[in-house]
């Protein structure tokens, strides 16, 4: 039953303990593991889904990715208000988990290319349908994951009695370990699932599986959580501290505005204008919170760089060589470097680096640590820019928006004289919408599409085929049939039937040796092998002189469309290392500093502020990426690094003038002045504020420190 005075469900006789711990917490830990697996697994492959399934360019993929992440960090405020003021933590977690699960399922369904592939060519015919489902799914996921974020950790803490303080502390260690385990495993597994091929009519990269497994894990998380319902201690909804703080601040501003005349005496602090309505202890607590929130103002710039690990850095990895001694690493798997380094670096920094600095007599205060963390993140982007410069030297020169690229392939066995033709196999840049092709004394009009690549098949009669192909979709191998009959190409990739003087689609083939089987209608076969570098792309021409036999492969011509990636993914490790060390120094220290400087009953307010800085950081990425419009990616990296260094300088100045306080000592003065309110004040300092520990990446760094 519920004790109305305490607003808390009392422990019943049926409550089960295991080894001194409430059995209910095991349901919560499993729930958190599955939910974090679901979220990070989906997010790990998200930017590549935008890029290669929805066929968005790098900028749009990055924009939507960071919009989604920002929304995930804005909705916790809504979840906290709903839980504390209306539904309570249990119902909020259940209802929003249902929304979350539906969102994951919608994402998985939207990634099934066969749904709209009516002509069975492997390409969705109604991309609007897939985009719509994806956006709806992402919105539901953002509402779900953000809404439950501030509730789950606090709900777990509610399961313990007052005499179980030690067990409660251990629970939070186990809780954050489950977060680490879920996120680390998902960022390893889901890229592997994405790299598989699946489909009914045609085989494509298996995004439905990459999204489907996280959806299944989220369904399991919901079922497990509901299964423990009868064992939970469920705190009744009560007043929301966040709303109380906002009302107090609002009244102070309103009251100050009413008394802005010089006739009214000034007060020591602008929050003192709330004295007419609010308790002095509450006002003092709000002052402490505002003091910390003021220091939060520069922090979003750090998160603007940090969260690009899942967008820009992942896209950067797609242009690099992922062959680690025969083990192929997927571009999205490089994100696992961060959590792995966290598990290594946190104990090293805590047990070795900080003690050494202390022995050297340096006063390495929390704010100084955060400044160093921001600077290291800036260095990480400088390292990323240096890597990008090296990558750019190896990449093909794709057309700008004002140019078109065209390549001519000669299907004759004899040379053709083409006036626009460069060396066969190379692309020619043209800044017109039409071009005149002079060939063997005849002229032909060629239509061009600016910003796109085109490949033109020629023979002595003129232009046979003009293929419009996006410069961003070339990958793997394709065949051109110059033979006189229909040919089927199978083997490393089933490219289907190719009619004479026509192209097959590009087949995505894993790096390494690939063998194709060419089959005619009479059952004759020819095996052709090619060694593909990481990221390379080839057009293979079956000429008119081709014939089946032991040496049939010798007449097939290779045309290199895109050279293999030559810069190894291992070169990304230094930038991940710098970013991770910066995160450890910045994020863990930031949370500890915030908690030490804030009232014990308002940590949830600070948590909302901390999550809000992450959301604003992702919004900054959108603004800079859209407003900057820099032509080179390395220049954008340098821009972000420069902005963070400038913000770092501003933060260091703010930190220099900051005076550390002891909130408990300040609160004690007010409770001593008002002894009749002592018990009431004490009730306000409850565990419900443990929701402040439910940060996203800070969760992960906190675990290893605990």
XYZ file of C-alpha atoms in Angstrom:
706
model
C 0.000 0.000 0.000
C 1.082 3.612 -0.389
C 2.196 5.807 2.495
C 0.725 9.164 1.410
C 3.071 11.175 3.592
C 6.170 9.695 2.034
C 4.632 9.161 -1.417
C 6.245 5.740 -1.564
C 5.044 2.162 -1.732
C 6.059 0.286 1.395
C 7.867 -3.024 1.304
C 5.420 -5.910 1.348
C 5.955 -9.371 2.771
C 5.983 -10.808 -0.726
C 9.003 -8.781 -1.754
C 11.804 -11.191 -2.660
C 15.491 -10.611 -1.900
C 18.421 -12.448 -3.436
C 21.846 -12.239 -1.755
C 20.704 -9.134 0.070
C 19.465 -7.410 -3.107
C 15.854 -6.935 -4.226
C 15.167 -9.489 -6.950
C 13.404 -6.775 -8.936
C 16.678 -5.007 -9.786
C 17.777 -7.918 -11.976
C 14.822 -7.264 -14.257
C 15.871 -3.614 -14.445
C 19.503 -4.438 -15.245
C 18.510 -6.845 -18.046
C 16.077 -4.245 -19.354
C 18.816 -1.616 -19.484
C 21.259 -3.945 -21.246
C 18.722 -4.771 -23.969
C 17.626 -1.147 -24.376
C 21.183 0.141 -24.736
C 21.956 -2.656 -27.217
C 18.888 -1.607 -29.176
C 19.744 2.097 -29.223
C 23.464 1.920 -29.934
C 23.052 -0.932 -32.402
C 20.563 1.056 -34.457
C 22.632 4.242 -34.209
C 25.865 2.522 -35.251
C 24.585 1.786 -38.775
C 22.236 4.761 -39.096
C 24.422 7.150 -41.087
C 25.368 4.396 -43.568
C 21.675 3.546 -43.944
C 21.016 7.153 -44.903
C 23.997 7.172 -47.231
C 23.679 3.885 -49.095
C 20.045 2.804 -48.753
C 18.193 6.121 -48.860
C 20.923 7.437 -51.198
C 21.392 10.757 -49.403
C 24.664 12.643 -49.765
C 27.105 13.072 -46.881
C 25.736 16.438 -45.760
C 22.081 15.385 -45.630
C 22.964 12.095 -43.913
C 24.962 14.006 -41.287
C 22.183 16.571 -40.822
C 19.431 14.010 -40.193
C 21.717 11.915 -37.966
C 22.496 14.838 -35.651
C 18.886 16.011 -35.680
C 17.899 12.577 -34.392
C 20.603 12.570 -31.691
C 19.610 16.085 -30.595
C 15.991 14.983 -30.242
C 17.088 11.983 -28.161
C 18.662 14.399 -25.675
C 15.784 16.867 -25.602
C 13.008 14.377 -24.800
C 14.460 13.359 -21.373
C 13.132 16.648 -20.026
C 9.629 15.628 -21.116
C 10.094 12.126 -19.673
C 11.192 13.483 -16.290
C 8.215 15.839 -16.057
C 5.727 13.130 -17.049
C 7.188 10.616 -14.577
C 7.448 12.976 -11.598
C 4.204 14.872 -12.080
C 1.756 12.470 -13.711
C 2.365 8.776 -14.474
C 5.178 7.815 -12.153
C 8.414 6.135 -13.246
C 7.005 2.627 -13.818
C 4.156 3.592 -16.136
C 6.328 6.129 -17.962
C 8.953 3.461 -18.688
C 6.325 0.945 -19.871
C 4.354 3.313 -22.103
C 7.390 4.941 -23.692
C 9.093 1.558 -24.148
C 6.090 0.488 -26.216
C 6.529 3.627 -28.344
C 10.262 2.843 -28.540
C 9.658 -0.740 -29.697
C 7.165 0.347 -32.356
C 9.726 2.844 -33.637
C 12.408 0.169 -33.962
C 10.013 -2.142 -35.810
C 8.994 0.667 -38.187
C 12.689 1.337 -38.917
C 13.291 -2.342 -39.700
C 10.257 -2.526 -42.012
C 11.263 0.696 -43.766
C 14.666 -0.840 -44.587
C 13.171 -3.787 -46.552
C 13.909 -2.901 -50.166
C 11.663 -5.648 -51.603
C 8.507 -3.875 -50.354
C 8.586 -1.343 -53.196
C 10.893 -3.147 -55.626
C 8.088 -4.015 -58.066
C 10.385 -4.548 -61.053
C 12.723 -6.712 -58.958
C 15.866 -4.853 -60.042
C 17.209 -4.535 -56.495
C 16.375 -0.823 -56.192
C 13.295 0.449 -54.306
C 10.851 2.090 -56.733
C 9.165 4.289 -54.108
C 11.894 5.849 -51.985
C 9.377 8.267 -50.423
C 7.748 5.296 -48.693
C 11.051 4.193 -47.151
C 12.039 7.725 -46.148
C 8.641 8.317 -44.505
C 8.801 5.092 -42.490
C 12.370 5.853 -41.456
C 11.523 9.353 -40.223
C 8.470 8.123 -38.299
C 10.542 5.323 -36.774
C 13.339 7.681 -35.721
C 10.886 10.106 -34.132
C 9.266 7.329 -32.090
C 12.688 6.015 -31.038
C 13.815 9.497 -29.967
C 10.679 9.971 -27.862
C 11.045 6.500 -26.353
C 14.748 6.400 -25.546
C 14.843 10.001 -24.347
C 11.666 9.681 -22.302
C 12.837 6.655 -20.315
C 16.418 7.895 -19.915
C 15.893 9.866 -16.671
C 13.556 7.227 -15.204
C 15.242 3.815 -15.321
C 18.235 4.488 -13.050
C 16.081 6.306 -10.499
C 13.464 3.539 -10.598
C 16.196 1.005 -9.835
C 17.297 3.074 -6.858
C 13.706 3.141 -5.582
C 13.853 -0.634 -5.062
C 16.202 -0.350 -2.078
C 15.342 0.393 1.528
C 17.158 3.027 3.556
C 19.394 0.425 5.229
C 20.597 -0.923 1.841
C 22.855 1.992 0.928
C 25.806 -0.290 0.118
C 23.684 -2.550 -2.094
C 22.269 0.513 -3.844
C 25.775 1.725 -4.679
C 26.692 -1.694 -6.053
C 23.502 -1.728 -8.100
C 24.472 1.465 -9.899
C 27.874 -0.043 -10.706
C 26.165 -3.108 -12.195
C 23.619 -0.875 -13.918
C 26.264 1.147 -15.739
C 28.228 -1.993 -16.536
C 25.131 -3.259 -18.348
C 25.075 0.012 -20.317
C 28.709 -0.480 -21.342
C 28.124 -4.111 -22.274
C 25.009 -3.362 -24.321
C 26.536 -0.476 -26.262
C 29.872 -2.212 -26.888
C 28.363 -5.491 -28.094
C 25.833 -3.752 -30.319
C 28.436 -1.606 -32.089
C 30.367 -4.785 -32.857
C 27.437 -6.987 -33.882
C 25.069 -4.750 -35.847
C 27.686 -3.666 -38.435
C 28.347 -7.368 -39.062
C 24.619 -7.936 -39.555
C 24.447 -4.949 -41.910
C 27.301 -6.343 -44.000
C 25.322 -9.528 -44.690
C 23.168 -9.751 -47.810
C 19.479 -10.520 -47.705
C 16.348 -10.047 -49.775
C 13.575 -11.924 -51.578
C 13.974 -10.765 -55.164
C 17.541 -9.477 -54.943
C 20.317 -9.617 -52.383
C 21.271 -6.279 -50.794
C 23.080 -5.128 -47.667
C 20.913 -6.354 -44.813
C 19.720 -3.199 -43.066
C 16.435 -4.917 -42.098
C 18.459 -7.382 -40.019
C 20.682 -4.635 -38.590
C 17.554 -2.778 -37.418
C 15.484 -5.889 -36.736
C 17.800 -7.355 -34.090
C 17.781 -4.108 -32.033
C 13.982 -4.073 -32.420
C 13.827 -7.621 -31.049
C 16.108 -6.658 -28.140
C 13.863 -3.706 -27.331
C 10.830 -6.004 -27.302
C 12.723 -8.313 -24.934
C 13.602 -5.319 -22.733
C 9.915 -4.380 -22.484
C 8.787 -7.941 -21.720
C 11.466 -8.443 -19.054
C 10.633 -5.135 -17.392
C 6.892 -5.881 -17.263
C 7.605 -9.416 -15.981
C 9.011 -7.973 -12.771
C 6.031 -5.689 -12.175
C 4.718 -7.512 -9.089
C 8.113 -7.244 -7.373
C 8.728 -3.533 -7.873
C 8.538 -0.811 -5.289
C 6.688 1.927 -7.172
C 7.004 5.490 -5.944
C 3.891 7.575 -6.411
C 4.193 10.724 -8.587
C 4.941 13.869 -6.627
C 5.884 17.454 -7.307
C 8.477 17.955 -10.016
C 11.620 19.702 -8.805
C 12.399 20.922 -12.322
C 9.038 22.655 -12.625
C 9.417 24.114 -9.136
C 12.807 25.566 -10.073
C 11.413 27.015 -13.316
C 8.489 28.611 -11.474
C 10.808 30.118 -8.883
C 13.069 31.589 -11.572
C 10.065 32.838 -13.526
C 8.629 34.584 -10.481
C 11.962 36.239 -9.686
C 12.240 37.607 -13.237
C 8.623 38.765 -13.244
C 8.930 40.407 -9.824
C 12.191 42.135 -10.791
C 10.575 43.474 -13.956
C 7.661 44.897 -11.940
C 10.086 46.653 -9.579
C 12.613 47.842 -12.147
C 12.240 51.468 -11.044
C 15.230 53.014 -9.281
C 12.886 53.733 -6.373
C 13.195 50.110 -5.283
C 16.437 49.125 -3.557
C 18.689 46.664 -5.340
C 19.061 43.162 -3.971
C 22.249 41.163 -3.630
C 21.215 38.619 -6.295
C 18.434 38.822 -8.868
C 16.971 35.554 -7.517
C 16.342 37.376 -4.220
C 13.319 38.933 -5.932
C 11.577 35.585 -5.343
C 11.704 36.077 -1.534
C 8.116 37.301 -1.438
C 6.764 33.901 -2.502
C 9.413 31.193 -2.133
C 11.363 29.719 0.754
C 14.885 31.071 1.255
C 16.342 27.554 1.164
C 14.803 26.927 -2.255
C 16.131 30.254 -3.531
C 19.615 29.441 -2.239
C 19.463 26.057 -3.960
C 18.353 27.633 -7.247
C 21.286 30.059 -7.019
C 23.685 27.133 -6.729
C 22.093 25.389 -9.710
C 22.222 28.530 -11.864
C 25.881 28.983 -10.995
C 26.674 25.556 -12.440
C 24.309 25.952 -15.403
C 26.138 29.152 -16.325
C 29.323 27.098 -16.709
C 27.407 24.731 -18.995
C 27.013 27.432 -21.663
C 30.287 26.643 -23.541
C 29.953 22.851 -23.168
C 27.760 22.077 -26.232
C 30.745 22.713 -28.506
C 32.498 19.662 -27.054
C 29.502 17.445 -27.834
C 29.312 18.932 -31.339
C 32.678 17.324 -32.039
C 32.200 14.226 -29.916
C 29.006 12.977 -31.601
C 30.520 13.253 -35.074
C 32.210 9.929 -34.372
C 28.958 8.329 -35.528
C 28.538 10.540 -38.601
C 31.505 12.263 -40.235
C 34.110 9.871 -38.878
C 32.083 6.833 -39.945
C 31.689 8.300 -43.439
C 35.415 8.971 -43.457
C 36.038 5.298 -42.702
C 34.049 4.280 -45.811
C 36.845 5.758 -47.940
C 39.579 3.815 -46.138
C 41.044 0.335 -46.255
C 39.586 -1.880 -43.509
C 41.681 -5.003 -44.120
C 43.371 -5.878 -40.823
C 45.482 -8.851 -41.846
C 42.642 -10.724 -43.544
C 40.003 -9.595 -41.022
C 37.821 -6.978 -42.666
C 36.554 -4.222 -40.353
C 33.346 -2.486 -41.415
C 33.386 1.349 -41.364
C 30.714 1.500 -38.661
C 32.659 -0.960 -36.492
C 35.381 1.647 -35.978
C 33.018 3.262 -33.468
C 33.829 0.415 -31.058
C 37.293 1.934 -30.593
C 35.727 4.560 -28.319
C 34.074 2.286 -25.701
C 37.053 -0.083 -25.744
C 39.452 2.781 -25.059
C 37.118 4.095 -22.341
C 37.382 0.816 -20.425
C 41.173 1.062 -20.687
C 41.699 4.777 -20.151
C 39.411 5.544 -17.188
C 41.316 3.387 -14.667
C 44.646 4.572 -16.097
C 43.677 8.230 -15.807
C 42.251 7.753 -12.299
C 44.979 5.511 -10.906
C 48.073 6.797 -12.713
C 47.678 10.160 -14.445
C 45.837 12.120 -11.733
C 48.064 10.842 -8.864
C 51.206 11.735 -10.846
C 49.903 15.234 -11.503
C 49.115 15.598 -7.793
C 52.615 14.441 -6.820
C 54.050 17.088 -9.112
C 52.325 19.672 -6.939
C 49.909 20.828 -9.622
C 46.400 21.825 -8.614
C 44.520 20.035 -11.394
C 41.020 21.194 -10.437
C 37.876 19.730 -12.047
C 37.366 22.791 -14.259
C 40.980 22.625 -15.429
C 40.455 18.968 -16.301
C 37.380 19.834 -18.347
C 39.358 22.518 -20.183
C 42.054 19.988 -21.065
C 39.368 17.532 -22.236
C 37.920 20.129 -24.611
C 41.375 20.912 -25.976
C 42.074 17.202 -26.607
C 38.803 16.908 -28.553
C 39.982 19.804 -30.723
C 43.273 17.986 -31.341
C 41.300 14.890 -32.338
C 39.655 16.868 -35.129
C 43.009 18.217 -36.248
C 44.167 14.600 -36.517
C 40.990 13.773 -38.483
C 41.736 16.669 -40.853
C 45.274 15.389 -41.482
C 43.914 11.919 -42.260
C 41.272 13.432 -44.553
C 43.923 15.321 -46.529
C 45.724 12.039 -47.188
C 42.441 10.345 -48.172
C 41.515 13.139 -50.598
C 44.705 12.545 -52.559
C 43.592 8.966 -53.236
C 39.898 9.506 -54.012
C 38.472 9.853 -57.528
C 37.514 13.370 -58.517
C 33.716 13.362 -58.496
C 31.853 16.077 -60.413
C 30.831 19.304 -58.738
C 27.258 20.567 -58.949
C 28.204 22.660 -61.975
C 29.881 19.835 -63.890
C 29.004 16.495 -65.402
C 31.330 13.556 -65.843
C 31.210 11.267 -68.843
C 33.181 8.193 -69.774
C 33.122 6.451 -73.176
C 33.412 2.676 -73.551
C 34.219 1.338 -77.007
C 32.217 -1.800 -77.777
C 33.888 -2.356 -81.157
C 36.858 -4.588 -81.734
C 38.443 -1.741 -83.675
C 39.512 1.723 -82.500
C 36.961 4.542 -82.715
C 37.938 8.165 -83.139
C 35.952 10.259 -80.650
C 36.756 13.957 -80.353
C 35.705 14.264 -76.681
C 37.276 11.003 -75.681
C 40.178 11.008 -73.208
C 42.083 7.820 -72.463
C 39.545 4.979 -72.331
C 38.312 4.332 -68.810
C 38.836 7.869 -67.530
C 36.044 10.311 -66.809
C 35.879 13.644 -68.617
C 34.539 16.715 -66.792
C 32.153 18.936 -68.781
C 30.321 22.064 -67.595
C 27.540 21.946 -70.194
C 24.154 20.213 -70.296
C 24.676 18.890 -73.842
C 27.751 17.933 -75.816
C 28.456 17.074 -79.433
C 30.334 13.844 -79.898
C 32.251 13.642 -83.164
C 33.005 10.046 -84.070
C 34.420 8.701 -87.365
C 33.109 11.695 -89.307
C 29.622 11.643 -87.734
C 28.208 13.789 -84.927
C 25.901 12.749 -82.101
C 24.188 14.819 -79.392
C 24.832 13.706 -75.838
C 22.670 14.867 -72.908
C 24.535 15.477 -69.655
C 23.349 15.776 -66.044
C 25.348 18.141 -63.884
C 26.613 16.708 -60.631
C 26.329 13.140 -61.943
C 28.451 10.533 -63.652
C 27.483 8.976 -66.962
C 28.938 6.087 -68.907
C 28.342 5.966 -72.663
C 28.575 2.803 -74.779
C 29.743 3.371 -78.341
C 30.135 1.339 -81.464
C 30.543 2.256 -85.128
C 26.818 3.042 -85.439
C 26.897 5.678 -82.698
C 25.777 5.914 -79.094
C 24.314 2.614 -77.895
C 23.571 3.395 -74.269
C 23.875 6.439 -72.000
C 23.786 5.303 -68.361
C 23.112 7.909 -65.657
C 24.815 6.768 -62.477
C 25.245 8.618 -59.223
C 28.831 9.247 -58.317
C 28.009 8.100 -54.822
C 26.706 4.657 -55.711
C 29.658 3.176 -57.561
C 31.055 0.167 -55.751
C 31.991 -3.378 -56.681
C 31.774 -4.812 -60.204
C 29.506 -4.570 -63.221
C 29.621 -6.283 -66.616
C 29.001 -4.888 -70.089
C 27.801 -7.452 -72.621
C 29.408 -6.822 -76.019
C 28.629 -10.365 -77.091
C 25.884 -11.199 -79.540
C 23.605 -13.155 -77.169
C 22.110 -12.811 -73.701
C 24.571 -13.752 -70.964
C 23.917 -14.576 -67.289
C 26.517 -13.590 -64.678
C 26.514 -15.378 -61.313
C 29.105 -16.385 -58.706
C 30.513 -13.777 -56.336
C 27.398 -11.752 -57.082
C 24.299 -12.713 -59.059
C 24.026 -9.939 -61.655
C 21.309 -11.691 -63.662
C 20.780 -11.675 -67.437
C 22.550 -9.013 -69.504
C 21.235 -8.312 -72.994
C 23.664 -7.539 -75.836
C 25.243 -4.067 -75.802
C 23.978 -3.374 -72.293
C 25.153 -2.974 -68.671
C 24.457 -5.011 -65.589
C 23.910 -3.241 -62.273
C 26.871 -2.816 -59.954
C 27.270 -5.812 -57.678
C 28.629 -5.137 -54.201
C 31.370 -7.697 -53.738
C 33.521 -8.156 -50.597
C 37.146 -7.109 -50.774
C 39.541 -9.794 -52.007
C 39.372 -12.335 -54.821
C 35.974 -12.625 -56.519
C 35.046 -15.231 -59.153
C 32.153 -14.749 -61.580
C 30.550 -17.387 -63.795
C 29.378 -16.279 -67.264
C 26.677 -18.533 -68.714
C 24.985 -18.506 -72.110
C 21.676 -20.045 -73.171
C 23.357 -23.235 -74.337
C 24.800 -24.012 -70.933
C 28.384 -23.027 -71.733
C 30.269 -21.370 -68.877
C 33.319 -19.202 -68.369
C 34.865 -18.404 -64.987
C 36.438 -14.993 -64.520
C 38.340 -13.942 -61.393
C 39.305 -10.480 -60.239
C 41.015 -9.221 -57.101
C 39.157 -6.268 -55.606
C 40.799 -3.737 -53.349
C 38.848 -2.191 -50.465
C 36.418 0.308 -52.024
C 37.427 -0.342 -55.616
C 34.996 -0.435 -58.534
C 35.389 -2.006 -61.998
C 33.519 -2.256 -65.273
C 34.240 -5.585 -66.984
C 33.675 -5.596 -70.756
C 32.766 -8.853 -72.471
C 33.871 -8.046 -76.069
C 32.364 -9.180 -79.344
C 35.367 -11.526 -79.873
C 34.612 -13.326 -76.601
C 34.238 -17.111 -76.900
C 33.694 -19.898 -74.394
C 36.660 -22.127 -73.776
C 39.638 -22.700 -71.464
C 41.072 -19.212 -72.087
C 37.771 -17.355 -72.336
C 38.701 -15.006 -69.502
C 41.677 -13.541 -71.376
C 39.530 -11.441 -73.719
C 37.525 -9.752 -70.936
C 38.676 -6.153 -70.431
C 38.924 -4.413 -67.055
C 38.091 -0.725 -66.738
C 38.820 0.769 -63.312
C 36.034 3.137 -62.267
C 37.260 3.787 -58.719
C 40.704 2.940 -57.406
C 41.003 0.900 -54.184
C 41.191 2.758 -50.883
C 44.835 2.962 -49.907
C 44.698 4.819 -46.559
C 44.220 2.277 -43.766
C 41.481 2.619 -41.128
C 44.137 2.219 -38.435
C 45.046 5.856 -39.095
C 41.751 6.770 -37.407
C 42.910 5.285 -34.104
C 44.921 8.399 -33.048
C 41.882 10.660 -33.460
C 39.710 8.179 -31.539
C 42.379 7.999 -28.830
C 42.525 11.789 -28.426
C 38.728 12.064 -28.414
C 38.340 9.265 -25.848
C 40.947 10.725 -23.473
C 39.218 14.076 -23.872
C 35.876 12.429 -23.062
C 37.250 10.710 -19.958
C 38.769 13.938 -18.640
C 35.795 16.098 -19.651
C 32.670 14.000 -19.127
C 33.419 12.127 -15.907
C 34.898 15.224 -14.315
C 31.981 17.357 -15.487
C 29.406 15.127 -13.837
C 31.381 14.851 -10.601
C 31.899 18.605 -10.491
C 28.214 19.261 -11.149
C 27.092 16.917 -8.385
C 29.563 18.357 -5.881
C 28.435 21.924 -6.572
C 24.661 21.415 -6.662
C 22.013 20.845 -3.972
C 21.313 17.174 -3.334
C 17.626 17.517 -4.224
C 18.237 19.270 -7.557
C 20.613 16.937 -9.321
C 17.806 16.034 -11.721
C 17.708 19.686 -12.800
C 21.427 19.587 -13.503
C 21.003 16.298 -15.350
C 18.416 17.946 -17.592
C 20.892 20.769 -18.186
C 23.699 18.334 -18.960
C 21.581 16.406 -21.469
C 20.466 19.692 -22.985
C 24.115 20.605 -23.720
C 24.419 17.356 -25.709
C 21.291 18.251 -27.700
C 22.558 21.771 -28.393
C 25.909 20.328 -29.461
C 24.225 18.266 -32.162
C 22.235 21.317 -33.263
C 25.545 23.189 -33.615
C 26.703 20.505 -36.050
C 23.634 21.189 -38.187
C 24.229 24.948 -38.143
C 27.946 24.791 -38.901
C 27.600 22.101 -41.582
C 24.789 23.997 -43.350
C 26.156 27.529 -42.901
C 29.774 26.624 -43.591
C 29.228 24.801 -46.894
C 32.956 24.137 -47.079
C 33.985 22.308 -50.263
C 36.610 20.187 -48.501
C 35.878 17.889 -45.557
C 39.286 18.500 -43.970
C 38.472 22.227 -43.841
C 35.268 21.474 -41.930
C 37.245 19.424 -39.413
C 39.657 22.341 -38.929
C 36.706 24.731 -38.535
C 35.178 22.616 -35.750
C 38.564 22.283 -34.044
C 39.091 26.062 -34.205
C 35.641 26.763 -32.782
C 36.237 24.375 -29.884
C 39.620 25.942 -29.089
C 37.988 29.393 -28.985
C 35.235 28.076 -26.709
C 37.892 26.325 -24.611
C 39.608 29.672 -24.000
C 36.297 31.264 -22.975
C 35.554 28.353 -20.623
C 39.001 28.611 -19.017
C 38.350 32.296 -18.264
C 34.959 31.443 -16.742
C 36.607 28.676 -14.692
C 39.290 31.065 -13.414
C 36.672 33.301 -11.793
C 34.578 30.429 -10.408
C 34.524 29.920 -6.633
C 33.929 26.373 -5.383
C 31.232 25.932 -2.734
C 29.917 23.290 -0.353
C 26.140 22.966 -1.016
C 25.568 20.851 2.108
C 27.088 23.568 4.288
C 24.917 26.272 2.700
C 21.768 24.151 3.049
C 22.611 23.408 6.669
C 22.664 27.147 7.487
C 19.137 27.580 6.201
C 17.775 24.479 7.944
C 19.316 25.660 11.214
C 17.663 29.038 10.743
C 14.298 27.316 10.202
C 14.245 24.309 12.590
C 10.505 23.883 12.188
C 11.044 23.112 8.501
C 13.933 20.722 9.070
C 11.982 17.512 8.629
C 10.169 18.838 5.576
C 13.453 19.923 3.946
C 14.949 16.524 4.654
C 12.144 14.810 2.759
C 13.054 16.840 -0.308
C 16.529 15.313 -0.436
C 15.422 11.901 -1.641
C 16.780 9.246 -3.926
C 14.427 10.207 -6.744
C 17.130 12.551 -7.925
C 19.358 9.612 -8.813
C 17.849 10.071 -12.260
C 20.657 12.557 -12.615
C 22.952 9.615 -13.242
C 21.073 8.598 -16.381
C 23.302 10.431 -18.871
C 24.179 8.766 -22.175
C 27.927 8.672 -22.763
C 28.621 9.995 -19.244
C 26.893 6.805 -18.069
C 29.537 4.754 -19.764
C 32.489 6.710 -18.448
C 31.059 6.744 -14.927
C 30.856 2.977 -14.793
C 34.557 2.359 -15.123
C 35.291 4.938 -12.472
C 32.875 3.294 -10.045
